[in-house]
CSV table of C-alpha atoms in Angstrom, one decimal:
chain,number,residue,atom,x,y,z
O,1,UNK,CA,24.5,59.1,47.7
O,2,UNK,CA,22.4,59.0,50.8
O,3,UNK,CA,24.3,59.1,54.1
O,4,UNK,CA,23.2,59.2,57.7
O,5,UNK,CA,25.7,59.7,60.5
O,6,UNK,CA,24.5,59.5,64.1
O,7,UNK,CA,26.3,60.9,67.1
O,8,UNK,CA,25.6,61.9,70.7
O,9,UNK,CA,25.4,58.5,72.3
O,10,UNK,CA,27.2,57.6,75.5
O,11,UNK,CA,27.0,56.5,79.1
O,12,UNK,CA,24.4,58.4,81.1
O,13,UNK,CA,22.9,57.9,84.5
O,14,UNK,CA,19.2,57.1,84.9
O,15,UNK,CA,17.2,60.2,84.9
O,16,UNK,CA,19.6,62.1,82.8
O,17,UNK,CA,19.3,63.6,79.3
O,18,UNK,CA,21.0,63.1,76.0
O,19,UNK,CA,20.6,64.6,72.5
O,20,UNK,CA,21.3,62.4,69.5
O,21,UNK,CA,22.1,63.9,66.2
O,22,UNK,CA,21.8,62.4,62.7
O,23,UNK,CA,23.6,64.4,60.0
O,24,UNK,CA,22.2,63.7,56.6
O,25,UNK,CA,23.7,64.1,53.1
O,26,UNK,CA,22.6,63.3,49.6
O,27,UNK,CA,19.0,64.4,50.3
O,28,UNK,CA,17.1,66.9,52.5
O,29,UNK,CA,15.7,65.9,55.8
O,30,UNK,CA,12.8,68.4,55.4
O,31,UNK,CA,11.6,66.6,52.3
O,32,UNK,CA,11.5,63.2,53.8
O,33,UNK,CA,9.8,61.2,56.5
O,34,UNK,CA,12.5,60.3,59.1
O,35,UNK,CA,12.5,58.0,62.1
O,36,UNK,CA,14.5,56.8,65.0
O,37,UNK,CA,14.6,53.1,65.6
O,38,UNK,CA,16.4,51.5,68.5
O,39,UNK,CA,17.8,48.0,69.3
O,40,UNK,CA,18.6,46.9,72.8
O,41,UNK,CA,21.5,44.5,73.0
O,42,UNK,CA,20.5,41.1,71.6
O,43,UNK,CA,16.9,42.3,71.1
O,44,UNK,CA,14.5,43.1,68.2
O,45,UNK,CA,14.3,46.4,66.5
O,46,UNK,CA,11.9,48.9,68.1
O,47,UNK,CA,10.4,52.0,66.4
O,48,UNK,CA,10.8,55.1,68.6
O,49,UNK,CA,9.6,58.2,66.7
O,50,UNK,CA,8.9,59.7,63.3
O,51,UNK,CA,8.8,63.2,61.9
O,52,UNK,CA,6.9,63.8,58.6
O,53,UNK,CA,7.9,66.3,56.0
O,54,UNK,CA,5.2,68.6,57.2
O,55,UNK,CA,6.6,68.4,60.8
O,56,UNK,CA,4.1,66.1,62.3
O,57,UNK,CA,5.6,63.9,64.9
O,58,UNK,CA,4.6,60.6,66.6
O,59,UNK,CA,6.2,58.5,69.3
O,60,UNK,CA,6.1,55.0,70.7
O,61,UNK,CA,4.2,54.8,74.0
O,62,UNK,CA,7.4,53.8,75.8
O,63,UNK,CA,9.0,57.2,75.1
O,64,UNK,CA,6.1,59.5,74.8
O,65,UNK,CA,6.5,62.6,77.0
O,66,UNK,CA,10.2,61.9,77.5
O,67,UNK,CA,11.7,62.0,73.9
O,68,UNK,CA,11.3,64.7,71.3
O,69,UNK,CA,12.2,64.4,67.6
O,70,UNK,CA,13.1,67.5,65.7
O,71,UNK,CA,15.1,68.6,62.7
O,72,UNK,CA,17.2,71.6,61.7
O,73,UNK,CA,16.7,72.2,58.0
O,74,UNK,CA,19.6,74.6,57.7
O,75,UNK,CA,22.0,71.9,59.1
O,76,UNK,CA,20.1,69.0,57.3
O,77,UNK,CA,20.2,67.2,60.6
O,78,UNK,CA,17.7,65.1,62.6
O,79,UNK,CA,17.7,65.1,66.4
O,80,UNK,CA,16.3,63.1,69.2
O,81,UNK,CA,16.2,64.8,72.6
O,82,UNK,CA,15.9,62.1,75.3
O,83,UNK,CA,15.0,63.2,78.8
O,84,UNK,CA,14.3,61.2,82.0
O,85,UNK,CA,16.3,58.3,80.7
O,86,UNK,CA,15.7,54.8,82.1
O,87,UNK,CA,17.8,51.7,82.1
O,88,UNK,CA,15.4,50.2,79.5
O,89,UNK,CA,16.3,52.9,77.0
O,90,UNK,CA,19.8,51.3,76.7
O,91,UNK,CA,20.1,50.5,73.0
O,92,UNK,CA,21.8,51.4,69.7
O,93,UNK,CA,19.8,54.2,68.2
O,94,UNK,CA,19.5,54.4,64.4
O,95,UNK,CA,18.1,57.2,62.3
O,96,UNK,CA,16.5,56.1,59.1
O,97,UNK,CA,14.6,57.5,56.1
O,98,UNK,CA,11.3,56.0,55.0
O,99,UNK,CA,10.2,55.2,51.5
O,100,UNK,CA,7.4,57.5,50.3
O,101,UNK,CA,3.9,56.3,51.2
O,102,UNK,CA,4.0,56.3,54.9
O,103,UNK,CA,4.1,52.5,55.4
O,104,UNK,CA,7.1,52.5,57.6
O,105,UNK,CA,9.6,50.9,55.2
O,106,UNK,CA,13.0,52.1,56.4
O,107,UNK,CA,15.2,52.3,53.3
O,108,UNK,CA,18.4,54.1,54.5
O,109,UNK,CA,19.9,53.7,57.9
O,110,UNK,CA,22.8,55.3,59.8
O,111,UNK,CA,25.5,53.3,61.5
O,112,UNK,CA,23.8,53.8,64.9
O,113,UNK,CA,24.9,55.4,68.2
O,114,UNK,CA,25.0,53.5,71.5
O,115,UNK,CA,23.2,54.9,74.5
O,116,UNK,CA,23.8,53.2,77.8
O,117,UNK,CA,21.8,54.2,80.8
O,118,UNK,CA,23.2,53.1,84.1
O,119,UNK,CA,20.9,52.6,87.1
R,1,UNK,CA,4.9,42.4,73.0
R,2,UNK,CA,5.4,39.6,70.5
R,3,UNK,CA,3.2,40.8,67.6
R,4,UNK,CA,5.4,39.1,65.0
R,5,UNK,CA,7.0,35.7,65.6
R,6,UNK,CA,10.0,34.3,63.7
R,7,UNK,CA,12.0,31.1,64.2
R,8,UNK,CA,15.1,31.8,66.2
R,9,UNK,CA,17.4,30.2,63.6
R,10,UNK,CA,17.5,28.5,60.3
R,11,UNK,CA,20.4,27.1,58.4
R,12,UNK,CA,21.3,25.9,54.9
R,13,UNK,CA,24.2,24.9,52.8
R,14,UNK,CA,25.7,27.0,50.0
R,15,UNK,CA,23.5,26.8,46.9
R,16,UNK,CA,20.5,25.7,48.8
R,17,UNK,CA,17.2,27.6,49.4
R,18,UNK,CA,15.7,28.5,52.7
R,19,UNK,CA,12.5,30.2,53.9
R,20,UNK,CA,12.0,32.2,57.0
R,21,UNK,CA,8.5,32.6,58.3
R,22,UNK,CA,7.0,35.6,60.2
R,23,UNK,CA,3.6,34.9,61.9
R,24,UNK,CA,1.4,37.7,63.2
R,25,UNK,CA,-2.2,38.4,64.0
R,26,UNK,CA,-5.0,40.0,62.0
R,27,UNK,CA,-4.1,43.3,63.5
R,28,UNK,CA,-0.4,43.0,62.6
R,29,UNK,CA,0.3,41.6,59.2
R,30,UNK,CA,-2.9,39.7,58.4
R,31,UNK,CA,-5.1,42.6,57.4
R,32,UNK,CA,-2.3,44.5,55.6
R,33,UNK,CA,0.1,43.9,52.8
R,34,UNK,CA,2.7,46.3,54.3
R,35,UNK,CA,5.3,43.7,55.2
R,36,UNK,CA,9.0,44.4,55.0
R,37,UNK,CA,12.2,42.4,55.7
R,38,UNK,CA,15.6,43.5,56.8
R,39,UNK,CA,19.0,41.9,56.8
R,40,UNK,CA,21.4,42.8,59.6
R,41,UNK,CA,25.0,41.6,59.7
R,42,UNK,CA,26.7,41.7,63.2
R,43,UNK,CA,27.5,45.2,64.3
R,44,UNK,CA,25.9,46.7,61.2
R,45,UNK,CA,22.8,48.6,60.5
R,46,UNK,CA,19.7,46.8,59.1
R,47,UNK,CA,19.3,46.8,55.4
R,48,UNK,CA,15.9,46.8,53.7
R,49,UNK,CA,15.7,43.8,51.3
R,50,UNK,CA,11.9,43.4,50.8
R,51,UNK,CA,9.0,45.9,51.2
R,52,UNK,CA,5.3,45.7,50.4
R,53,UNK,CA,5.4,41.9,50.9
R,54,UNK,CA,7.4,41.1,47.7
R,55,UNK,CA,9.1,44.2,46.3
R,56,UNK,CA,12.9,44.5,46.2
R,57,UNK,CA,14.6,47.8,46.5
R,58,UNK,CA,17.1,48.7,43.8
R,59,UNK,CA,20.3,46.8,44.2
R,60,UNK,CA,18.9,43.9,46.2
R,61,UNK,CA,19.6,40.5,44.7
R,62,UNK,CA,16.7,38.6,43.0
R,63,UNK,CA,17.7,35.7,45.1
R,64,UNK,CA,15.6,37.3,47.8
R,65,UNK,CA,11.8,37.0,47.5
R,66,UNK,CA,8.9,37.6,49.8
R,67,UNK,CA,5.3,36.3,50.0
R,68,UNK,CA,2.4,36.4,52.4
R,69,UNK,CA,-0.5,34.1,53.1
R,70,UNK,CA,-3.1,35.0,55.7
R,71,UNK,CA,-1.2,35.9,58.9
R,72,UNK,CA,2.1,34.6,57.8
R,73,UNK,CA,4.7,36.3,55.7
R,74,UNK,CA,7.8,34.5,54.3
R,75,UNK,CA,11.2,35.4,53.1
R,76,UNK,CA,12.9,33.0,50.7
R,77,UNK,CA,16.6,33.1,49.8
R,78,UNK,CA,17.7,30.9,46.9
R,79,UNK,CA,21.3,30.0,46.0
R,80,UNK,CA,22.5,30.6,49.5
R,81,UNK,CA,25.9,32.3,49.7
R,82,UNK,CA,28.2,32.8,52.7
R,83,UNK,CA,27.5,36.5,52.7
R,84,UNK,CA,23.8,35.8,53.4
R,85,UNK,CA,24.7,34.7,56.9
R,86,UNK,CA,23.0,37.4,59.0
R,87,UNK,CA,20.0,38.1,61.1
R,88,UNK,CA,16.7,38.7,59.3
R,89,UNK,CA,13.8,40.7,60.7
R,90,UNK,CA,10.3,41.0,59.4
R,91,UNK,CA,8.2,44.1,60.0
R,92,UNK,CA,4.6,45.1,59.5
R,93,UNK,CA,2.9,48.4,59.3
R,94,UNK,CA,-0.5,48.8,60.9
R,95,UNK,CA,-3.0,51.5,61.6
R,96,UNK,CA,-2.9,50.5,65.3
R,97,UNK,CA,-0.4,51.8,67.8
R,98,UNK,CA,2.5,51.4,67.5
R,99,UNK,CA,2.3,51.9,63.7
R,100,UNK,CA,5.1,49.4,63.0
R,101,UNK,CA,6.4,46.3,64.8
R,102,UNK,CA,9.3,44.0,64.1
R,103,UNK,CA,9.7,40.3,64.5
R,104,UNK,CA,12.2,38.9,67.0
R,105,UNK,CA,14.7,38.1,64.2
R,106,UNK,CA,16.0,34.9,62.7
R,107,UNK,CA,19.7,34.0,62.6
R,108,UNK,CA,20.6,32.4,59.3
R,109,UNK,CA,23.6,30.2,59.3
R,110,UNK,CA,25.2,29.1,56.1
R,111,UNK,CA,26.8,25.8,56.8
């Protein structure tokens, strides 16, 4: 059974850094496309970043240059390093797997971790 | 940005059918058949219920169906049940940036 468990969220001051983790089980992170998707309180979902199985990464313009997606194959864990955080980064952050094909269908999701950036 | 527009709310009685629309532009949704729909209960993670316009992942009830015409995609739910009460989000892949966008969400109330 596929499971994704996020951790690392919390309250942080504007300009600070956080690293989110997403521990995976039931599959290997290195063999799958994986993404981070966030949802600000009461708002729509917003794609943040993706890492392909070959290691290629892409980012939303709103986080480019500040966030870094990575994975540790030995720990079967996905990460999101978030630097220079802003109030508008406040959201629940979900990690998710994608169906094969690269069309951004997010088929498994974690429970989410809340990041609150205080100004 | 509001690339995909959904009604804020819809409602229906148990047993009835409802349809939720998702209207985009030719850049998002119109030129592609890469539409997906997600169900999200309060405080829970989204759940993929439709992908590729009309495909259901394994385990999703056949009461959920999807379609698309031009720049508008639709999610239909037949035989409404209390457990269907949730927010529903459409999404579309595109070769533009960002590569995927979501609609604003529709709150379904089962009366």
